[in-house]
Structures are given as C-alpha cells and as structure tokens.
PDB file of C-alpha atoms and ligand atoms in Angstrom:
ATOM      1  CA  MET A  26      10.637-150.578-165.777  1.00 76.00           C
ATOM      2  CA  MET A  27      12.366-149.119-168.838  1.00 86.00           C
ATOM      3  CA  TRP A  28      11.543-147.983-172.334  1.00 89.00           C
ATOM      4  CA  LEU A  29      14.437-148.265-174.777  1.00 91.00           C
ATOM      5  CA  LYS A  30      14.797-145.309-177.169  1.00 92.00           C
ATOM      6  CA  GLY A  31      11.547-143.799-175.904  1.00 90.00           C
ATOM      7  CA  CYS A  32      12.688-140.252-175.116  1.00 94.00           C
ATOM      8  CA  PRO A  33      10.661-137.692-177.121  1.00 92.00           C
ATOM      9  CA  ARG A  34      13.538-135.199-176.953  1.00 95.00           C
ATOM     10  CA  CYS A  35      16.684-137.193-177.832  1.00 97.00           C
ATOM     11  CA  GLY A  36      15.513-140.741-178.530  1.00 95.00           C
ATOM     12  CA  GLY A  37      17.386-142.062-175.496  1.00 95.00           C
ATOM     13  CA  ASP A  38      16.419-144.720-172.981  1.00 94.00           C
ATOM     14  CA  LEU A  39      13.835-143.948-170.303  1.00 93.00           C
ATOM     15  CA  TYR A  40      13.640-145.305-166.774  1.00 93.00           C
ATOM     16  CA  VAL A  41      11.252-144.834-163.873  1.00 91.00           C
ATOM     17  CA  GLU A  42      12.721-142.802-161.051  1.00 90.00           C
ATOM     18  CA  TYR A  43      11.016-143.301-157.702  1.00 88.00           C
ATOM     19  CA  ASN A  44      10.845-140.465-155.209  1.00 83.00           C
ATOM     20  CA  VAL A  45       8.996-140.275-151.905  1.00 88.00           C
ATOM     21  CA  GLY A  46       5.362-140.891-152.758  1.00 87.00           C
ATOM     22  CA  ASP A  47       5.936-140.217-156.432  1.00 87.00           C
ATOM     23  CA  ALA A  48       7.452-141.668-159.581  1.00 88.00           C
ATOM     24  CA  SER A  49       8.621-139.916-162.729  1.00 92.00           C
ATOM     25  CA  VAL A  50       9.893-141.159-166.077  1.00 93.00           C
ATOM     26  CA  THR A  51      13.355-139.789-166.802  1.00 95.00           C
ATOM     27  CA  CYS A  52      15.743-140.086-169.753  1.00 96.00           C
ATOM     28  CA  LEU A  53      19.103-141.716-169.047  1.00 96.00           C
ATOM     29  CA  GLN A  54      20.908-139.765-171.777  1.00 97.00           C
ATOM     30  CA  CYS A  55      19.607-136.173-171.504  1.00 97.00           C
ATOM     31  CA  GLY A  56      17.826-136.145-168.134  1.00 97.00           C
ATOM     32  CA  HIS A  57      14.533-135.049-169.661  1.00 96.00           C
ATOM     33  CA  VAL A  58      11.589-135.672-167.318  1.00 95.00           C
ATOM     34  CA  LEU A  59       8.434-136.624-169.161  1.00 94.00           C
ATOM     35  CA  THR A  60       5.226-134.690-168.628  1.00 93.00           C
ATOM     36  CA  GLU A  61       2.138-136.538-167.402  1.00 90.00           C
ATOM     37  CA  ALA A  62       0.748-136.522-170.956  1.00 92.00           C
ATOM     38  CA  GLN A  63       3.956-138.067-172.329  1.00 92.00           C
ATOM     39  CA  GLU A  64       3.921-140.722-169.586  1.00 89.00           C
ATOM     40  CA  ALA A  65       0.323-141.562-170.451  1.00 86.00           C
ATOM     41  CA  GLY A  66       1.371-142.107-174.062  1.00 85.00           C
ATOM     42  CA  LEU A  67       4.082-144.542-172.971  1.00 83.00           C
ATOM     43  CA  LYS A  68       1.666-146.540-170.852  1.00 74.00           C
ATOM     44  CA  GLN A  69      -0.704-146.840-173.776  1.00 72.00           C
ATOM     45  CA  LEU A  70       2.143-148.192-175.922  1.00 65.00           C
ATOM     46  CA  GLN A  71       2.917-150.794-173.252  1.00 61.00           C
ATOM     47  CA  LEU A  72      -0.738-151.883-173.171  1.00 58.00           C
ATOM     48  CA  VAL A  73      -0.833-152.309-176.952  1.00 54.00           C
ATOM     49  CA  ARG A  74       2.168-154.591-176.828  1.00 52.00           C
TER      50      ARG A  74
HETATM   51 ZN1   ZN B 126      16.497-137.894-173.787  1.00 75.54          ZN
END
C-alpha cells in the first residue's frame, strides 16, 4: 500500500513498512515515520476516495 506525495514533512511518497507484529507508514524520501494520528488521517482519505 502506498500514498504518493502524502508525506506531511517533505511531500514525498509514503509506504507501509511491516515489522514483527506491527506496521508503520514511512516516507521513502526523508524516512519520516508518521504518528498514529497522521496515519489515521491517511486512512480517512483512502475511505473518502
Ligand atoms: Zn518525507
């Protein structure tokens, strides 16, 4: 799953990084890891579309 140009810090592309028992949304360009609140915002955008 990816969000193009969805990074709140640099406007880069986001991807879901899966760890053991966990998943986090990370920016490809700057490495920024989204907070839970920022992830929730992304999921709401996906639902709207
Ligand atoms: Zn970024």
